[in-house]
Structures are given as structure tokens and as C-alpha cells.
Coordinates of C-alpha atoms in Angstrom, one line a residue:
Chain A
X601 CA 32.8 141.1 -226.1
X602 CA 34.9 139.4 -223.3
X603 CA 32.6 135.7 -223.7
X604 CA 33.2 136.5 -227.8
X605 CA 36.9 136.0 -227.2
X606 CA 36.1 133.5 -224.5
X607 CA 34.5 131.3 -227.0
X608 CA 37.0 131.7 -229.7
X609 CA 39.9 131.1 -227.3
X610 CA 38.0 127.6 -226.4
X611 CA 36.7 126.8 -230.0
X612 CA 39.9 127.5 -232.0
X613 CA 42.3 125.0 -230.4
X614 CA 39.5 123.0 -229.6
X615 CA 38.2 122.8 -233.6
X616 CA 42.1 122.6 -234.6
X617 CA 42.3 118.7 -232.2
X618 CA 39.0 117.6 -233.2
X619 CA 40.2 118.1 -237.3
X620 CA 43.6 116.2 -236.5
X621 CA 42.0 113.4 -234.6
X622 CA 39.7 113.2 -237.9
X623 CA 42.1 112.8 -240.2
X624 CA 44.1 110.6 -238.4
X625 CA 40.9 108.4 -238.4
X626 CA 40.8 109.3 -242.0
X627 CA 43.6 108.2 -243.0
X628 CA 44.3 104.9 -241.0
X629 CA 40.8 103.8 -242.9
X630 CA 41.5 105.1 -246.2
X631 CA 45.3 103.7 -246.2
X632 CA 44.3 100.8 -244.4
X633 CA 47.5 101.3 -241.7
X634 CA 48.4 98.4 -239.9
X635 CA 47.1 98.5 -236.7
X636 CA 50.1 97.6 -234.7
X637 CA 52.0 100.7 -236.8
X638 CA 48.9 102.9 -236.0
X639 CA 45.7 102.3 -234.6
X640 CA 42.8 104.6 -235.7
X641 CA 41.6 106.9 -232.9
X642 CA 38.3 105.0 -233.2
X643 CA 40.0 102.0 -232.2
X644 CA 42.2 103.3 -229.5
X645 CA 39.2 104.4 -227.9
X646 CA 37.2 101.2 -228.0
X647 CA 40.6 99.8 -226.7
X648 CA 40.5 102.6 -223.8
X649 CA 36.9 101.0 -223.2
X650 CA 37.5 97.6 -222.5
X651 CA 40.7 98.3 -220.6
X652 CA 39.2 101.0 -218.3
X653 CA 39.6 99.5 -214.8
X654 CA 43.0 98.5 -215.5
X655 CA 44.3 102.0 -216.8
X656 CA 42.2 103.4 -214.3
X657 CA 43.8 101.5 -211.3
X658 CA 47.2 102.3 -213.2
X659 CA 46.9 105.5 -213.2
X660 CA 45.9 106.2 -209.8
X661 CA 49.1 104.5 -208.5
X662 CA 51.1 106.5 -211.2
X663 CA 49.1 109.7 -209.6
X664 CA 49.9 108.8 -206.4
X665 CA 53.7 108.6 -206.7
X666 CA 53.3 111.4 -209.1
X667 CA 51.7 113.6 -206.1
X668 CA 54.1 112.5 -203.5
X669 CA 57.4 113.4 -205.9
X670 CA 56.1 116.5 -206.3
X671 CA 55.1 117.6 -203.1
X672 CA 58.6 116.1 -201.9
X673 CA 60.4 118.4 -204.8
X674 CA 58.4 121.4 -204.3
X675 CA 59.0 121.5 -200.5
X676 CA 62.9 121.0 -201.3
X677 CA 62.7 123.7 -203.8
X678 CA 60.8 126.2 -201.7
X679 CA 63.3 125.1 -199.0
X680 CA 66.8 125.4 -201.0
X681 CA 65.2 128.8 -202.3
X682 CA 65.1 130.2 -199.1
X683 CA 68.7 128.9 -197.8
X684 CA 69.9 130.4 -200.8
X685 CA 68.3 134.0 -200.8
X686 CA 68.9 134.0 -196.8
X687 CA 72.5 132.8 -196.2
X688 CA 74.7 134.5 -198.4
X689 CA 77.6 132.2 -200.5
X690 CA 75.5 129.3 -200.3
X691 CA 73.9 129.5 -203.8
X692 CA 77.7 130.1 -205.2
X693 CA 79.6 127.1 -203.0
X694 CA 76.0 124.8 -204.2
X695 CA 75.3 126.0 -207.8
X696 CA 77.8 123.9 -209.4
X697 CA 76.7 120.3 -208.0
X698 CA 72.5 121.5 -208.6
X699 CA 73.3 122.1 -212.2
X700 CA 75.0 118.8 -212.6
X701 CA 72.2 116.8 -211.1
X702 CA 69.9 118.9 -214.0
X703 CA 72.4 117.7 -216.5
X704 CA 72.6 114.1 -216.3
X705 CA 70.2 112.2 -218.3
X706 CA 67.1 110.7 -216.5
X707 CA 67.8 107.8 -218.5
X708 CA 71.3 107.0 -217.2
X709 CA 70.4 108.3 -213.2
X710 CA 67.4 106.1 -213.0
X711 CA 69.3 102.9 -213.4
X712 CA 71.8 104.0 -210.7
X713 CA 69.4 104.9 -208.1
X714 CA 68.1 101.9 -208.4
X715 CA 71.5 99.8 -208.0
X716 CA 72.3 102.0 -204.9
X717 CA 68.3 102.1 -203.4
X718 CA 66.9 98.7 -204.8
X719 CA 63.5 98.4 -206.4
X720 CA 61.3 100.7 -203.9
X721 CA 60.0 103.4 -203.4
X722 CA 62.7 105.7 -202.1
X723 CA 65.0 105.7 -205.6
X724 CA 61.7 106.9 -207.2
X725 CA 61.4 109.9 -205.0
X726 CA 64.6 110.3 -205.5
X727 CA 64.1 110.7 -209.1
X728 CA 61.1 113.1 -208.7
X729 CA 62.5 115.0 -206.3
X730 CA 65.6 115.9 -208.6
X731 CA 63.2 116.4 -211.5
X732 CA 60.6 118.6 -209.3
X733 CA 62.9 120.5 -207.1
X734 CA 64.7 122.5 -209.6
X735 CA 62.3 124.6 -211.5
X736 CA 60.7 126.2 -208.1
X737 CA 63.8 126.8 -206.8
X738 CA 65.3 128.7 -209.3
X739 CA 62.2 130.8 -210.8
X740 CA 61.6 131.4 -206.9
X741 CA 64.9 132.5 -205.7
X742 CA 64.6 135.0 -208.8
X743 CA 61.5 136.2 -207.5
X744 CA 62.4 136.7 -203.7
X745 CA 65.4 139.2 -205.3
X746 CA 63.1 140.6 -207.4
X747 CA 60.7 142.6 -204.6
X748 CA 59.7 146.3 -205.8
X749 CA 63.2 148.4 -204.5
X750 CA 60.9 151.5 -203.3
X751 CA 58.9 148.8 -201.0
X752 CA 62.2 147.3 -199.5
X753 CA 63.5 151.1 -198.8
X754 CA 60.5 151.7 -197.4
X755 CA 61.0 148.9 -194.7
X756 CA 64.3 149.9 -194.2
X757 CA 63.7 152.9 -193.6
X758 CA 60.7 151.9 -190.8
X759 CA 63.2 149.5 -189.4
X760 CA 61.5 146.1 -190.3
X761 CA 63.5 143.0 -189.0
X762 CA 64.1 140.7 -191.9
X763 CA 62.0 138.1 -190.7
X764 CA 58.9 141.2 -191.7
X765 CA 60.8 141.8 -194.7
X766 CA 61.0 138.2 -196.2
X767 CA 57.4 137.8 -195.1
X768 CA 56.0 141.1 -196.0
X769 CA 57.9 141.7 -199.2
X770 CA 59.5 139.3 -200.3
X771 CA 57.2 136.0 -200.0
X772 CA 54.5 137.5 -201.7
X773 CA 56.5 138.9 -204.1
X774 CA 57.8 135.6 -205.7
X775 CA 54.7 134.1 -205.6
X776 CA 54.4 134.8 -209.5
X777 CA 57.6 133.5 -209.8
X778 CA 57.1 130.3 -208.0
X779 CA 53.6 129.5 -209.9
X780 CA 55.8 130.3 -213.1
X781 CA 58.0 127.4 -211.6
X782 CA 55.3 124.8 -210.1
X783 CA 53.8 124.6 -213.3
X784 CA 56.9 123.6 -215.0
X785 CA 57.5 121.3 -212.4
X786 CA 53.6 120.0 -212.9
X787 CA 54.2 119.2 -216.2
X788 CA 57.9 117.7 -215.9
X789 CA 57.1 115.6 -212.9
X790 CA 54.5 113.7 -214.7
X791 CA 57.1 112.6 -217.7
X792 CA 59.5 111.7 -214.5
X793 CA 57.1 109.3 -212.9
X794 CA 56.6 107.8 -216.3
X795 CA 60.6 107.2 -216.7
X796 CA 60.7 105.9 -213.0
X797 CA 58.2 103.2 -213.6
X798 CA 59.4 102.4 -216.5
X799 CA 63.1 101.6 -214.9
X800 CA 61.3 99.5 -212.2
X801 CA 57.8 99.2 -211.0
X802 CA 55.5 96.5 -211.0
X803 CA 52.8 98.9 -210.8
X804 CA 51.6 102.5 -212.8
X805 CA 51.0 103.4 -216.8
X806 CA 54.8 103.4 -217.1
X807 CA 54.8 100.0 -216.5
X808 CA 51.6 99.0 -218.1
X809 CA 53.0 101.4 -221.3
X810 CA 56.2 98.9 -220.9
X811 CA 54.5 95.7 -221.1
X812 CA 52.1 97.1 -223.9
X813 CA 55.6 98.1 -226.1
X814 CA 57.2 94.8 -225.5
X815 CA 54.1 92.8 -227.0
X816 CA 53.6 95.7 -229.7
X817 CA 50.4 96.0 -228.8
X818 CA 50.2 99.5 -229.9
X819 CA 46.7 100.5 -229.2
X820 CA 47.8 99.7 -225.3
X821 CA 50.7 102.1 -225.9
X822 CA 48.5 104.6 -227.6
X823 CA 45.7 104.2 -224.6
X824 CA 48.7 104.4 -222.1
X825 CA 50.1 107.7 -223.9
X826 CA 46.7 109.5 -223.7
X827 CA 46.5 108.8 -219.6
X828 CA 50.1 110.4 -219.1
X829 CA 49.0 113.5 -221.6
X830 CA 45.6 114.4 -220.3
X831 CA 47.7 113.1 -216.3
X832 CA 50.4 116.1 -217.0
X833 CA 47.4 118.7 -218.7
X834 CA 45.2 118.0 -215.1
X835 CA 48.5 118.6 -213.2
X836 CA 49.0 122.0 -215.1
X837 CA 45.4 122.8 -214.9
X838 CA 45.9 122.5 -210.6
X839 CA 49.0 124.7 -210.8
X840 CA 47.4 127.4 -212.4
X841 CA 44.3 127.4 -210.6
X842 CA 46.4 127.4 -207.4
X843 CA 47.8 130.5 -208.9
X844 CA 44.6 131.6 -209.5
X845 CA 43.5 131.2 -206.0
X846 CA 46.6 132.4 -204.4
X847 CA 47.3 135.8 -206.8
X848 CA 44.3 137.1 -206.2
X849 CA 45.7 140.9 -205.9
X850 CA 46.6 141.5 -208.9
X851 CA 44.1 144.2 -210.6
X852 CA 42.4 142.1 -213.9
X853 CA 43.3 143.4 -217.3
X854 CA 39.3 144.3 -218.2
X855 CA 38.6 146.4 -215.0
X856 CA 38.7 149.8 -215.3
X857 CA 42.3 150.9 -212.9
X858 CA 41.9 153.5 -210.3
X859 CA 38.2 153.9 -210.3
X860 CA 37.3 155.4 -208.1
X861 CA 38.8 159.2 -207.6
X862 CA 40.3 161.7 -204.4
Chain B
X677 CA 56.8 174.1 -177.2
X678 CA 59.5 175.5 -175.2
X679 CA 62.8 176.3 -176.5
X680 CA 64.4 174.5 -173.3
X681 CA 62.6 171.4 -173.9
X682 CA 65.0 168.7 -175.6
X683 CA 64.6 168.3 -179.9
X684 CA 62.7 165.4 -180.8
X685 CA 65.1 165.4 -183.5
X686 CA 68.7 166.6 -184.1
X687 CA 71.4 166.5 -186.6
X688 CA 74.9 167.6 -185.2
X689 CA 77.4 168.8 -188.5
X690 CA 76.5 165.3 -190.3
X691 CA 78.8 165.2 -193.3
X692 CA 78.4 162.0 -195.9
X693 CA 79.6 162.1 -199.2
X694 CA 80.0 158.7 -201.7
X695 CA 82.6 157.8 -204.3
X696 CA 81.9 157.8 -207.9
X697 CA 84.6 156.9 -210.7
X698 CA 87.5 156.6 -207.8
X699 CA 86.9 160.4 -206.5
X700 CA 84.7 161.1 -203.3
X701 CA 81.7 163.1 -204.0
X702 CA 80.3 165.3 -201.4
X703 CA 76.6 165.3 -200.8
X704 CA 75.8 166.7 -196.9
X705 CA 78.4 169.3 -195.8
X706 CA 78.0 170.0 -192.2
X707 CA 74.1 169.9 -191.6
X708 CA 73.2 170.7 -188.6
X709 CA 69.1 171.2 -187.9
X710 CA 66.6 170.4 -185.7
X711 CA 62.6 169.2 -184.8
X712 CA 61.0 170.0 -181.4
X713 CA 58.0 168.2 -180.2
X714 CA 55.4 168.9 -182.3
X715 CA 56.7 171.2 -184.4
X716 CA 56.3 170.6 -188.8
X717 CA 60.0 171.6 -190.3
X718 CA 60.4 171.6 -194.0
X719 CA 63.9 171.2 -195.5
X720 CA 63.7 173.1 -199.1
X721 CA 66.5 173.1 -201.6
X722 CA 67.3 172.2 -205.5
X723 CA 67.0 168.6 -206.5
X724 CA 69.8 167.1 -206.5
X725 CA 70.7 168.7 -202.8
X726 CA 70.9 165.3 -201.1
X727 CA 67.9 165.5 -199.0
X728 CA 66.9 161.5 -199.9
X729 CA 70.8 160.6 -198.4
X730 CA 69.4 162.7 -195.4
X731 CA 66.5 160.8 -195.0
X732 CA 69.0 157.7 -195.2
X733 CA 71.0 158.8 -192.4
X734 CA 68.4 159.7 -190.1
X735 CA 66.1 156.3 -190.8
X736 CA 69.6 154.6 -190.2
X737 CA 69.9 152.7 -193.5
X738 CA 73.2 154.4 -194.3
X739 CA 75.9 155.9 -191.7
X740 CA 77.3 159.3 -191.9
X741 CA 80.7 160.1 -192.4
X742 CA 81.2 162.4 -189.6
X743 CA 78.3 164.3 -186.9
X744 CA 75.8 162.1 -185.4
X745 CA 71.7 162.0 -185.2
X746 CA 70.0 162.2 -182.3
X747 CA 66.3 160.9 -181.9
X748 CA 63.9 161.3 -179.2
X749 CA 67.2 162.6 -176.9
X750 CA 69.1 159.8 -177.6
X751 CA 72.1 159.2 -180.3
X752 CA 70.8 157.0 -182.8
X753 CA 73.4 157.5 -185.3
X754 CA 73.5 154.5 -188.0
X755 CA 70.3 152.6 -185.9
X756 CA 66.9 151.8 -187.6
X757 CA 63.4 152.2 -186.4
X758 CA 63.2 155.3 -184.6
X759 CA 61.0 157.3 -186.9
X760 CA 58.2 156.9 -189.2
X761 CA 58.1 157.3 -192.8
X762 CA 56.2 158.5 -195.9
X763 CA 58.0 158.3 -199.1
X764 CA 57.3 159.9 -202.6
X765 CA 55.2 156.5 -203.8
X766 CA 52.7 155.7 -201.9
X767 CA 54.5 152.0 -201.4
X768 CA 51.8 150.4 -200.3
X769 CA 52.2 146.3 -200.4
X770 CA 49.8 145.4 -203.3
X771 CA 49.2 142.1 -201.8
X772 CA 47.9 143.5 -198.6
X773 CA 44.1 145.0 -197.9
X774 CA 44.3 148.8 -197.2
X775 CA 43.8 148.3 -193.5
X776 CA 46.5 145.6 -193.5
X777 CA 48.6 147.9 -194.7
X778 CA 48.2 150.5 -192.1
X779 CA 48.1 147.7 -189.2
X780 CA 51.5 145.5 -190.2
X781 CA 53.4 149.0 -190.2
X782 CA 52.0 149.2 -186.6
X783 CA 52.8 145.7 -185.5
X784 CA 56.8 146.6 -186.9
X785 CA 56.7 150.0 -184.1
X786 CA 55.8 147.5 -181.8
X787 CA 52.2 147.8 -181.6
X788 CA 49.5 145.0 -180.8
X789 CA 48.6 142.8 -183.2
X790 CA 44.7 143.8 -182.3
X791 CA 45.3 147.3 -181.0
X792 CA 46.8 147.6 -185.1
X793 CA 43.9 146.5 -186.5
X794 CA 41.3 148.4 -183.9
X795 CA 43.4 151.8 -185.1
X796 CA 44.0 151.2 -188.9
X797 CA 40.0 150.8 -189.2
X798 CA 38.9 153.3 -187.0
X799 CA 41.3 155.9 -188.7
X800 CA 40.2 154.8 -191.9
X801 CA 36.9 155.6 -190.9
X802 CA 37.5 159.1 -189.7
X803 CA 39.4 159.6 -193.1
X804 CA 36.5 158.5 -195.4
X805 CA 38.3 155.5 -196.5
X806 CA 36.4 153.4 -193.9
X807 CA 34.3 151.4 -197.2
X808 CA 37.8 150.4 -198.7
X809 CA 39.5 149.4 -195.7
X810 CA 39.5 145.5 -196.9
X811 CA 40.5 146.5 -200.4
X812 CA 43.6 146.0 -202.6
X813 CA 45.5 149.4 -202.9
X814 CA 45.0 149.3 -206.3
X815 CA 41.8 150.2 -206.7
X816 CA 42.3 153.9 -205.0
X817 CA 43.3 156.9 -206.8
X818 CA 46.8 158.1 -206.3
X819 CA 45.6 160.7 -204.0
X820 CA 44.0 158.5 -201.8
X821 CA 46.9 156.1 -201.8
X822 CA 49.4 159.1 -200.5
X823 CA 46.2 159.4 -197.8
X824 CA 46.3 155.8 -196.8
X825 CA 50.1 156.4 -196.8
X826 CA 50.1 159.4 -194.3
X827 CA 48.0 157.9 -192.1
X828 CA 50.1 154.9 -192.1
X829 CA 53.0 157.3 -191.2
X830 CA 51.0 159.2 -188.6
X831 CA 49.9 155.8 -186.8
X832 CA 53.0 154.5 -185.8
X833 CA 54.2 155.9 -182.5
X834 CA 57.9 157.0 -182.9
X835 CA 59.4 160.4 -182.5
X836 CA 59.8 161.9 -186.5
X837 CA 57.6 161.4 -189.0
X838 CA 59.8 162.3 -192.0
X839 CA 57.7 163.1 -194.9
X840 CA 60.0 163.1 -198.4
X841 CA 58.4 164.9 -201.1
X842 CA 54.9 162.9 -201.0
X843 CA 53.1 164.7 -203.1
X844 CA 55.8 165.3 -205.8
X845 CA 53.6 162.9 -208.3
X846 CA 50.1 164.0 -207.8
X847 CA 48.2 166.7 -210.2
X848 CA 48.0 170.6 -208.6
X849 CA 44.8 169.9 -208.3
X850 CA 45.0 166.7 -205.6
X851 CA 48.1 168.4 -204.6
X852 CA 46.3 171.3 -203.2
X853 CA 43.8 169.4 -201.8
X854 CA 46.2 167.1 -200.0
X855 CA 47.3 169.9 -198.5
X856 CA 44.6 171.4 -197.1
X857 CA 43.6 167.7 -195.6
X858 CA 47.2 167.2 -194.3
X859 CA 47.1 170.8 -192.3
X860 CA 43.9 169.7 -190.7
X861 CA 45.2 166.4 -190.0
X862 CA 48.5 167.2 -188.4
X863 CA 47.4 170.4 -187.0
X864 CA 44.6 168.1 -184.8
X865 CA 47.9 165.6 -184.3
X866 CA 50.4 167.7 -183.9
X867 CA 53.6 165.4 -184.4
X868 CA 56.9 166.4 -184.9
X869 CA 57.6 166.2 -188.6
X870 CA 60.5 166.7 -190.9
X871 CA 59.5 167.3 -194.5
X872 CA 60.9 167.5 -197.8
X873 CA 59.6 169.6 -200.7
X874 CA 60.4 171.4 -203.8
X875 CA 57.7 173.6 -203.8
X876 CA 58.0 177.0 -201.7
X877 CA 54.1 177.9 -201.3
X878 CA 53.9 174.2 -200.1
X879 CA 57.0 174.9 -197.7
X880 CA 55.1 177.9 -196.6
X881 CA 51.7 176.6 -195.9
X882 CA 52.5 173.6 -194.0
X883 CA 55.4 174.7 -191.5
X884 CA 56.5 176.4 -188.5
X885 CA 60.4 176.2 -189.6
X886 CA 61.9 175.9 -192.8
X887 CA 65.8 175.0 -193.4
X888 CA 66.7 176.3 -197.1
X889 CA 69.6 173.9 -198.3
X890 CA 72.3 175.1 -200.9
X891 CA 73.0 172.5 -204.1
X892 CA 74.9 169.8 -203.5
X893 CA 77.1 168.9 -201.3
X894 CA 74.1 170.6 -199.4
X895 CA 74.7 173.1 -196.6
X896 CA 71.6 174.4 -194.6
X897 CA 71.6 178.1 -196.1
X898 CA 69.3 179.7 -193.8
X899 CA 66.8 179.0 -191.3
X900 CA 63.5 180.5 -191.7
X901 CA 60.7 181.0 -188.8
X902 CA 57.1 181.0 -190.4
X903 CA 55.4 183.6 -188.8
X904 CA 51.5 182.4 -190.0
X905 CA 49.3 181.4 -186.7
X906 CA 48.2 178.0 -186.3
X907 CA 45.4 176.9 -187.3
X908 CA 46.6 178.0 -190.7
X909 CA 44.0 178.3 -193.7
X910 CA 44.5 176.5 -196.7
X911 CA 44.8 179.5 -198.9
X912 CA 47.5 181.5 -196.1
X913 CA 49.1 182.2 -199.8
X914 CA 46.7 184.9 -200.5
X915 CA 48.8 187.1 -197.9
X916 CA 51.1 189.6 -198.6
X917 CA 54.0 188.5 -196.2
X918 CA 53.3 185.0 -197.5
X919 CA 54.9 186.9 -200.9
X920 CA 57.2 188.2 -199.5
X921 CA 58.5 184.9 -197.8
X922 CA 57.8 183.2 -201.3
X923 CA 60.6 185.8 -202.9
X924 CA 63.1 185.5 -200.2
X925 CA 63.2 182.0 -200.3
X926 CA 63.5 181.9 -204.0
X927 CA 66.4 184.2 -204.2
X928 CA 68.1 182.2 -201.6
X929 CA 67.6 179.1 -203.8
X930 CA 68.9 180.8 -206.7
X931 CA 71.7 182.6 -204.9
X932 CA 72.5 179.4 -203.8
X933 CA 72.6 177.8 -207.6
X934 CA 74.7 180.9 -208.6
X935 CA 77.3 180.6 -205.9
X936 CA 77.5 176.8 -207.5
X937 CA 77.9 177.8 -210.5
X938 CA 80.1 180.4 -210.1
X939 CA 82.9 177.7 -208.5

């Protein structure tokens, strides 16, 4: 029963991608599209082929910055989720000036670090970091106020220090909250990278999806856009399976609850 | 056991009431009671009779308005971590093996990490529970949570163990049988305990004293000596004088609603 619905939960979307990808193929021959407008599948692939150690070295710098923004952004948000839920009338005197930096358009920041921090790497992190940071710091503060109420009177009422109670209670209660938050920030960060290399870089699939749009060669564009989407699906995948790994308490849906009896 | 000897715990005329809607709302009125070493008390009374605020005040979460708590012979009034503790849910950390549980409850009374952990898993064995020590919580019964939860309460050294209503959410069945496994526990243990019920015969079966509290704001009513040897059987109920007890306490409760009522 379970591996029934496994199957169908793998086949369905699976089926569902393979149809579009064959009428796309469909009708690129059939219309006889342009190739520059839109490339057939079949020939983005064979364009994928010959480009391979190109895209592959691209990618691997665009998954290294990638990784290092959001390590950087997760650490921060961790961090500012902690300051927040520990030191009261912090979150209310910073609040304001977080939500701003969420509010202004990649677009127009990315330019601006880069006249303040030059071409490097630092207005890149930058970038990530204010991308990446956000997400796991909000879903986790929610979390950390969100422990069980009988579990935190039943500290109190043993005297547990708060040290015992952040690290008893409340850590491991926001851990659902902070996957919920790491794997936005998995799939945002990767979109972030992209922007930043676009602005400036002379390496990554930004940049190589840059040069390929200026010379409308549009099966380079295509080939670049399929390394960024299957790039932010692997990043998602990690997140979860982190979550997987780290949530490993909770009882699963299909076992039988409170087997075994007094 | 003697008289003379010092209470582990005392309450001296502790008062506390709360505002609601702009008015003050009485819930203790003058309680004054008592635990010597060893000795199981059971405070009985209506719902609603503020026994959960007592529990507040004595673990030190909350302050009371007037009289003072004294633990172990020492005012304690408004401090935390002087007793031990066994709520109505089993609250046990869902994240945490059983025997993790019982051993980070240990490390808070100020216990060793390693002397925790040697405890927690040789208690679980002499419970039964020694083959789901490294398990989640989850997977036990509700019975055998409240179990894990006692012993948890039992383990750590401090003065009280205050017991509110534990087994108000288990089926007569487990309730009984809880009971019965509780008595033999604690009678082996012999801790000084302060528990909450709203069940007479479960008033009656486990303790020496009993304080009958009036509705809210509670007053202690009466004190009651229960005159049943130790060890006690499971089924003391079958005894006349048990009866007896059973009525007077019941038409003290219900006196005690009347005279309520009647204001």
C-alpha cells in the first residue's frame, strides 16, 4: 500500500514533465520555431553535451559562492534569532531596518554594494547574506516562542536556569521551524547567487547565462537556466534531508501510536 | 517521624489572589499546612479551589501576596528549585530518549552528569521500563509515560516532591493500577510528598494526612489524619472506616460548595 502511493507520488509529477518536455519538442519541430526564440529540448541537450566542462566548471564556482552565502546567512540568522528571543526590545528597536533590507529590490542593492565594495567577493556575500539570513531568522524566532507551555511550566517549576531552558526546550523545539526556514533560504539563495554574478563576476552560470543573453544564443541561456533549476532543487533536496536527519523524534504518520500498553 | 522534628515543608497564612476585569480576585485565603519528612499529604478540594496557584507559589514561579513558604527549614518564599515536580501531563521532552529524560532533570538538581545517567537506567530497570530506556517518549502508553514521569520526580534529590493531579487523564483502569505501583514505590522511598487530587478513595489510599480545601478563594477546611497502617494494600477501600472517611470528606466538600453558594 505505502510503495503503491510511493510509486504514484514519483510517477505522477514525473509523467506530467516528461509530457511537457514532449510537446515542447513537439511543437518546436512541427512549428519549425526559430531556434534563437526557442530551442527544442533535443537541441538544448545536445548543446548541454558539447558545453559540459564549461557549465560544469561554472557551476561549481556558482556552488561554491552559493554554499559560502548561505552558510554566512544561516549563521547570521540563527544568530539574530537568538539575540532577538534572548534580549528583550531588541527585535522591536531592529525590526524596522531588517524589513527594509527585505524590501529593496535585489536589482537596485546589487549595483550599490558593488560601488561601495568593488568587484569582489565581499559585496557578493553581502548580497547572500541579506537574501539568506532572513527566512531562518524569522520562522526560527517563531519557533523558539513557540515551545509546548506545559513543558516550559514544567522547568519552571523544577527551577531550570535559562541556559537548560533554551537548550532543553526551546532549541529543539524550533528546529521544525528553522528547516521550514533553511529551505526557503535553499531555494532563494540560489536565485541570489545568480543575480550577484550577473551584476559582476567574471566567473559562475550567472555570468556565463549573461554572456549567452547578450549574443542571443539561446540554447546557452536555456542550458544555463536548467543548471540554476536542478542547482536550487539539489539545495532543497539537502535541506530536507538535513531535516530528515535532524527530526528524527517525531513519531511517523504509518506507525501504529502508543503501541505498546501499561 | 517525630512531631518535634522540623517540616520539610510549610506554608505560613499564604494569601494570593489575581485581578481580572479591574477587580482583585481571591484564590488562597490564609493557607497554612504542612509536610514532615517522609510523610505523603494530599490536598483535596473542588476544581477550581486554586491548588495549581499553590503549586506556583511553592515551586517559586509566582509570589504570594502575603505568608511565606518554607522548604527544607528554610524560607524560600518566591525562590525556584527547591522541590521536585510531577505535573498532570506526563511532559516529557519528545526530543529526548526516555532515560535522557530522567537524567537532564537530575543534572538541573545538581546531580552528575554520569551519576544521572547510572540512576535513570538502573531505575528504569527496576521499573520494567529498562528495554525502552533509549526510546522516544512517544512510543509508551500514557500510563507508562506518568511512570517514567514519577520516577523522574522521585530521582531528583530535593525536599517535596509535589505531585498535581497525575493521574487525572488516565482510564480507572491504569488509574488503579498506578496506584497500587505508586504505594509500593513511595512506601519503599518514603519521600515527603504533597499531592493534589480530586478523587477521595485516591486521597485515602495513598496518604498519611489529608488537608480538605473549601472553593475558591480556598481555605484549608479540615485536616484529616489517615489512620490505615503502612504498608497499605491496594484495595484499603474495602474497609469499613475507609467508608466512613470516604463520607466525611465528601460532606465537607459539599458543605464547603453550599457555604459558597449560599454567599
Amino acid at each position: 500500500m505505502a510503495s503503491k502511493t510511493g510509486w504514484r507520488r514519483a510517477l505522477l509529477p514525473a509523467g506530467t514533465l516528461v509530457l511537457f518536455v514532449l510537446v515542447w519538442e513537439a511543437c518546436c519541430r512541427l512549428l519549425r520555431v526559430d531556434p534563437w526564440i526557442l530551442p527544442a529540448p533535443s537541441s538544448i541537450a545536445r548543446h548541454m553535451a558539447e558545453d559540459a566542462p564549461r557549465l560544469a566548471g561554472q557551476l561549481w564556482f556558482t556552488l561554491r559562492l552559493a554554499l559560502k552565502g548561505v552558510g554566512l546567512g544561516v549563521a547570521f540568522g540563527v544568530a539574530a534569532a537568538l539575540l532577538f528571543h534572548l534580549i528583550p526590545g531588541v527585535r522591536a528597536a531592529l525590526s524596522p531596518i531588517i524589513i527594509i533590507t527585505q524590501n529593496i529590490p535585489l536589482i537596485a542593492l546589487g549595483p550599490l554594494l558593488i560601488v561601495w565594495f568593488g568587484f569582489g567577493l565581499l559585496p557578493k556575500l553581502i548580497l547572500l547574506v541579506l537574501v539568506c539570513f532572513f527566512p531562518v531568522a524569522w520562522s526560527m524566532l517563531a519557533g523558539l516562542g513557540q515551545a509546548e507551555p506545559h513543558l516550559r511550566e514544567y522547568l519552571a517549576m523544577i527551577g531550570a536556569s535559562r541556559w537548560e531552558v533554551l537548550r532543553r526546550l526551546e532549541l529543539p523545539a524550533s528546529l521544525p521551524s528553522f528547516f521550514t526556514g533553511l529551505k526557503l533560504t535553499a531555494t532563494y539563495s540560489v536565485t541570489a547567487v545568480i543575480v550577484a554574478e550577473w551584476l559582476g563576476a567574471s566567473e559562475g552560470i550567472g555570468h556565463y547565462l549573461v554572456l549567452k543573453s547578450k549574443g542571443y544564443d539561446t540554447e546557452g541561456v536555456f542550458s544555463a537556466l536548467i543548471c540554476i533549476v536542478a542547482l536550487a532543487l539539489a539545495f532543497y533536496g539537502a535541506a530536507a534531508l538535513l531535516e530528515r536527519l535532524a527530526i528524527r523524534w517525531r513519531p511517523r504518520r504509518t506507525a501504529p501510536q502508543g503501541g505498546k500498553s501499561a | 517521624m517525630s512531631e518535634l522534628a522540623e517540616p520539610k515543608l510549610e506554608l505560613q497564612a499564604v494569601s494570593k489572589s489575581y485581578v481580572r476585569d479591574k477587580r482583585p480576585y481571591p484564590v488562597l485565603d490564609r493557607i497554612s499546612l504542612h509536610v514532615r519528612e517522609g510523610e505523603f499529604v494530599t490536598l483535596i478540594g473542588p476544581s477550581g479551589s486554586g491548588k495549581s496557584t499553590l503549586f506556583r507559589l511553592i515551586g517559586g514561579v509566582e509570589r504570594p501576596d502575603e505568608g511565606t513558604v518554607r522548604i527544607g527549614g528554610r524560607e524560600t518564599t518566591g525562590e525556584r528549585g527547591h522541590i521536585s515536580y510531577m505535573p498532570q501531563q506526563a511532559s516529557l521532552f519528545p526530543w529526548m530518549s526516555v532515560a535522557a529524560n530522567i537524567s537532564s532533570a537530575l543534572t538541573t538538581a545538581g546531580v552528575g552528569a554520569a551519576e544521572a545517567a547510572r540512576l535513570a537506567s538502573q531505575w528504569l530497570e527496576r521499573i520494567g521500563l529498562g528495554d525502552v530506556a533509549k526510546e522516544y517518549p512517544h512510543v509508551l502508553s500514557g500510563g507508562m509515560q506518568q511512570r517514567v514521569s514519577f520516577l523522574r520526580a522521585l530521582l531528583m534529590p530535593r525536599d517535596v516532591m509535589c505531585l498535581d493531579e497525575p493521574f487525572a487523564a488516565l482510564d480507572a483502569l491504569t488509574r488503579a493500577d498506578m496506584q497500587a505501583w505508586l504505594l509500593d514505590l513511595w512506601e519503599a522511598e518514603r519521600r515527603s510528598v504533597l499531592f493534589v487530587t480530586h478523587s477521595i478513595e485516591e486521597a485515602l489510599t495513598l496518604s498519611d494526612r489529608l488537608y480538605v480545601l473549601s472553593r475558591g478563594p480556598a481555605r484549608v477546611l479540615r485536616e484529616i489524619a489517615v489512620p490505615f497502617p503502612r504498608p497499605r494494600r491496594a484495595d484499603v477501600w474495602k474497609e469499613p472506616a475507609f467508608v466512613r472517611l470516604k463520607e466525611e470528606v465528601l460532606e465537607l466538600l459539599q458543605k464547603g460548595a453550599e457555604a459558597e453558594h449560599a454567599l
